[in-house]
């Protein structure tokens, strides 16, 4: 009985973290996104944090169809935020790479997002701010675990696809 209650609290917490993080992301996109979609900002952020990526890998990471990602990258390219280059490992594939202007835009978006979050948190007391700071550390650990899980899933999916081809 105690285990079931503990598992339920964990399930409720997990569901709440998922729902709240999605809400924060969407709200920030609306407030500071300057008309660009949350997905576009995530792609720009991915390129800023991890360097050039294949279009297919970006699509898989965002869980959208490759043609949709190709269109998004083309729009970002037209805006001067990314440039497409041939993948040196496979010239049939394209890489998306962040431009200097794109990097500036990502930094500006992140500054605006931090400002908006600070404004939303101004009413928190010292204890709540400390709890939030502690939660950020825990959420970073959770995000790292999710990233590793996603990488393992992608690896297993690629291996399975290779076997069936």
mmCIF file of C-alpha atoms in Angstrom:
data_model
loop_
_atom_site.group_PDB
_atom_site.id
_atom_site.type_symbol
_atom_site.label_atom_id
_atom_site.label_comp_id
_atom_site.label_asym_id
_atom_site.label_seq_id
_atom_site.Cartn_x
_atom_site.Cartn_y
_atom_site.Cartn_z
ATOM 1 C CA UNK A 1 0.000 0.000 0.000
ATOM 2 C CA UNK A 2 2.770 2.452 0.920
ATOM 3 C CA UNK A 3 4.625 1.637 -2.318
ATOM 4 C CA UNK A 4 1.472 2.273 -4.357
ATOM 5 C CA UNK A 5 0.995 5.663 -2.696
ATOM 6 C CA UNK A 6 4.679 6.517 -3.224
ATOM 7 C CA UNK A 7 4.467 5.474 -6.882
ATOM 8 C CA UNK A 8 1.315 7.585 -7.321
ATOM 9 C CA UNK A 9 3.039 10.657 -5.880
ATOM 10 C CA UNK A 10 5.928 10.038 -8.269
ATOM 11 C CA UNK A 11 3.543 9.623 -11.200
ATOM 12 C CA UNK A 12 1.674 12.793 -10.218
ATOM 13 C CA UNK A 13 4.948 14.689 -9.855
ATOM 14 C CA UNK A 14 6.218 13.439 -13.200
ATOM 15 C CA UNK A 15 2.984 14.412 -14.928
ATOM 16 C CA UNK A 16 3.078 17.836 -13.289
ATOM 17 C CA UNK A 17 6.698 18.456 -14.302
ATOM 18 C CA UNK A 18 5.872 17.516 -17.897
ATOM 19 C CA UNK A 19 2.764 19.683 -18.022
ATOM 20 C CA UNK A 20 4.339 22.691 -16.302
ATOM 21 C CA UNK A 21 7.557 22.622 -18.334
ATOM 22 C CA UNK A 22 5.526 22.478 -21.546
ATOM 23 C CA UNK A 23 3.362 25.370 -20.366
ATOM 24 C CA UNK A 24 6.362 27.499 -19.453
ATOM 25 C CA UNK A 25 7.942 26.814 -22.838
ATOM 26 C CA UNK A 26 4.746 27.734 -24.715
ATOM 27 C CA UNK A 27 4.134 30.869 -22.612
ATOM 28 C CA UNK A 28 7.694 32.067 -23.102
ATOM 29 C CA UNK A 29 7.354 31.424 -26.826
ATOM 30 C CA UNK A 30 4.265 33.625 -26.917
ATOM 31 C CA UNK A 31 5.686 36.347 -24.674
ATOM 32 C CA UNK A 32 9.233 36.656 -26.035
ATOM 33 C CA UNK A 33 9.287 34.524 -29.199
ATOM 34 C CA UNK A 34 8.740 37.427 -31.596
ATOM 35 C CA UNK A 35 6.405 35.436 -33.811
ATOM 36 C CA UNK A 36 8.738 32.456 -34.181
ATOM 37 C CA UNK A 37 7.415 29.038 -33.159
ATOM 38 C CA UNK A 38 8.588 27.238 -30.041
ATOM 39 C CA UNK A 39 9.913 24.485 -32.332
ATOM 40 C CA UNK A 40 11.986 27.009 -34.298
ATOM 41 C CA UNK A 41 13.472 28.377 -31.057
ATOM 42 C CA UNK A 42 14.249 24.831 -29.886
ATOM 43 C CA UNK A 43 16.015 24.102 -33.185
ATOM 44 C CA UNK A 44 18.007 27.326 -32.935
ATOM 45 C CA UNK A 45 18.840 26.494 -29.316
ATOM 46 C CA UNK A 46 19.928 22.983 -30.250
ATOM 47 C CA UNK A 47 22.247 24.351 -32.928
ATOM 48 C CA UNK A 48 23.619 26.938 -30.476
ATOM 49 C CA UNK A 49 24.253 24.326 -27.796
ATOM 50 C CA UNK A 50 25.388 21.365 -29.901
ATOM 51 C CA UNK A 51 26.668 22.717 -33.211
ATOM 52 C CA UNK A 52 25.678 21.720 -36.763
ATOM 53 C CA UNK A 53 23.104 18.950 -37.099
ATOM 54 C CA UNK A 54 21.656 16.917 -39.941
ATOM 55 C CA UNK A 55 18.144 17.938 -40.925
ATOM 56 C CA UNK A 56 16.909 14.407 -40.214
ATOM 57 C CA UNK A 57 18.427 14.440 -36.738
ATOM 58 C CA UNK A 58 16.773 17.785 -35.984
ATOM 59 C CA UNK A 59 13.439 16.385 -37.193
ATOM 60 C CA UNK A 60 13.825 13.301 -35.017
ATOM 61 C CA UNK A 61 14.783 15.444 -32.025
ATOM 62 C CA UNK A 62 11.688 17.610 -32.458
ATOM 63 C CA UNK A 63 9.565 14.577 -33.374
ATOM 64 C CA UNK A 64 8.321 16.177 -36.570
ATOM 65 C CA UNK A 65 8.416 14.962 -40.159
ATOM 66 C CA UNK A 66 11.618 15.584 -42.084
ATOM 67 C CA UNK A 67 9.846 17.635 -44.801
ATOM 68 C CA UNK A 68 8.450 19.895 -42.053
ATOM 69 C CA UNK A 69 11.941 20.346 -40.602
ATOM 70 C CA UNK A 70 13.361 20.982 -44.072
ATOM 71 C CA UNK A 71 10.810 23.789 -44.541
ATOM 72 C CA UNK A 72 11.592 25.229 -41.107
ATOM 73 C CA UNK A 73 15.336 25.176 -41.741
ATOM 74 C CA UNK A 74 14.765 26.793 -45.154
ATOM 75 C CA UNK A 75 12.784 29.626 -43.485
ATOM 76 C CA UNK A 76 15.505 30.087 -40.868
ATOM 77 C CA UNK A 77 18.077 30.067 -43.676
ATOM 78 C CA UNK A 78 16.097 32.730 -45.572
ATOM 79 C CA UNK A 79 16.095 34.830 -42.384
ATOM 80 C CA UNK A 80 19.879 34.499 -42.152
ATOM 81 C CA UNK A 81 19.764 32.565 -38.860
ATOM 82 C CA UNK A 82 21.077 29.237 -40.176
ATOM 83 C CA UNK A 83 22.910 28.091 -43.253
ATOM 84 C CA UNK A 84 22.632 24.723 -44.916
ATOM 85 C CA UNK A 85 25.780 22.925 -45.941
ATOM 86 C CA UNK A 86 26.544 19.485 -47.318
ATOM 87 C CA UNK A 87 27.287 16.863 -44.688
ATOM 88 C CA UNK A 88 30.977 15.988 -45.160
ATOM 89 C CA UNK A 89 30.206 12.396 -44.141
ATOM 90 C CA UNK A 90 27.364 12.069 -46.677
ATOM 91 C CA UNK A 91 27.057 14.709 -49.413
ATOM 92 C CA UNK A 92 23.461 13.635 -50.069
ATOM 93 C CA UNK A 93 22.482 14.942 -46.617
ATOM 94 C CA UNK A 94 22.371 18.544 -45.420
ATOM 95 C CA UNK A 95 23.602 20.036 -42.189
ATOM 96 C CA UNK A 96 21.999 23.045 -40.549
ATOM 97 C CA UNK A 97 24.483 25.367 -38.927
ATOM 98 C CA UNK A 98 23.758 28.450 -36.834
ATOM 99 C CA UNK A 99 25.025 31.758 -38.228
ATOM 100 C CA UNK A 100 26.459 34.558 -36.080
ATOM 101 C CA UNK A 101 23.120 36.365 -36.468
ATOM 102 C CA UNK A 102 21.304 33.206 -35.385
ATOM 103 C CA UNK A 103 23.504 32.911 -32.302
ATOM 104 C CA UNK A 104 22.777 36.546 -31.438
ATOM 105 C CA UNK A 105 19.050 35.839 -31.798
ATOM 106 C CA UNK A 106 19.277 32.799 -29.489
ATOM 107 C CA UNK A 107 21.154 34.821 -26.859
ATOM 108 C CA UNK A 108 18.604 37.648 -27.136
ATOM 109 C CA UNK A 109 15.686 35.195 -26.845
ATOM 110 C CA UNK A 110 17.242 33.599 -23.766
ATOM 111 C CA UNK A 111 17.786 37.039 -22.174
ATOM 112 C CA UNK A 112 14.143 37.986 -22.866
ATOM 113 C CA UNK A 113 12.981 34.632 -21.483
ATOM 114 C CA UNK A 114 15.057 35.086 -18.312
ATOM 115 C CA UNK A 115 13.649 38.599 -17.902
ATOM 116 C CA UNK A 116 10.086 37.296 -18.299
ATOM 117 C CA UNK A 117 10.709 34.494 -15.805
ATOM 118 C CA UNK A 118 12.296 36.911 -13.332
ATOM 119 C CA UNK A 119 9.258 39.151 -13.643
ATOM 120 C CA UNK A 120 6.948 36.185 -13.044
ATOM 121 C CA UNK A 121 8.979 35.124 -9.985
ATOM 122 C CA UNK A 122 9.318 38.559 -8.386
ATOM 123 C CA UNK A 123 6.598 37.734 -5.855
ATOM 124 C CA UNK A 124 8.334 34.614 -4.545
ATOM 125 C CA UNK A 125 9.744 34.863 -1.056
ATOM 126 C CA UNK A 126 13.325 33.901 -0.192
ATOM 127 C CA UNK A 127 12.369 30.355 0.792
ATOM 128 C CA UNK A 128 10.498 29.809 -2.486
ATOM 129 C CA UNK A 129 13.440 31.181 -4.504
ATOM 130 C CA UNK A 130 15.780 28.783 -2.668
ATOM 131 C CA UNK A 131 13.420 25.870 -3.317
ATOM 132 C CA UNK A 132 13.278 26.811 -6.992
ATOM 133 C CA UNK A 133 17.078 26.987 -7.203
ATOM 134 C CA UNK A 134 17.286 23.504 -5.683
ATOM 135 C CA UNK A 135 14.614 22.246 -8.082
ATOM 136 C CA UNK A 136 16.607 23.563 -11.061
ATOM 137 C CA UNK A 137 19.536 21.352 -10.082
ATOM 138 C CA UNK A 138 17.240 18.336 -9.834
ATOM 139 C CA UNK A 139 15.553 19.168 -13.151
ATOM 140 C CA UNK A 140 18.977 19.367 -14.825
ATOM 141 C CA UNK A 141 19.678 15.824 -13.612
ATOM 142 C CA UNK A 142 16.300 14.652 -14.911
ATOM 143 C CA UNK A 143 16.936 16.338 -18.268
ATOM 144 C CA UNK A 144 20.332 14.620 -18.503
ATOM 145 C CA UNK A 145 18.709 11.229 -17.847
ATOM 146 C CA UNK A 146 16.035 11.921 -20.467
ATOM 147 C CA UNK A 147 18.682 12.973 -22.987
ATOM 148 C CA UNK A 148 20.630 9.763 -22.392
ATOM 149 C CA UNK A 149 17.422 7.725 -22.716
ATOM 150 C CA UNK A 150 16.531 9.489 -25.981
ATOM 151 C CA UNK A 151 20.020 8.886 -27.365
ATOM 152 C CA UNK A 152 19.757 5.194 -26.455
ATOM 153 C CA UNK A 153 16.299 4.985 -28.075
ATOM 154 C CA UNK A 154 17.640 6.621 -31.258
ATOM 155 C CA UNK A 155 20.585 4.230 -31.273
ATOM 156 C CA UNK A 156 18.303 1.195 -30.839
ATOM 157 C CA UNK A 157 15.909 2.461 -33.531
ATOM 158 C CA UNK A 158 18.802 3.008 -35.962
ATOM 159 C CA UNK A 159 20.219 -0.446 -35.239
ATOM 160 C CA UNK A 160 16.796 -2.067 -35.704
ATOM 161 C CA UNK A 161 16.276 -0.173 -38.978
ATOM 162 C CA UNK A 162 19.698 -1.348 -40.239
ATOM 163 C CA UNK A 163 18.857 -4.952 -39.401
ATOM 164 C CA UNK A 164 15.535 -4.863 -41.253
ATOM 165 C CA UNK A 165 16.939 -3.225 -44.383
#
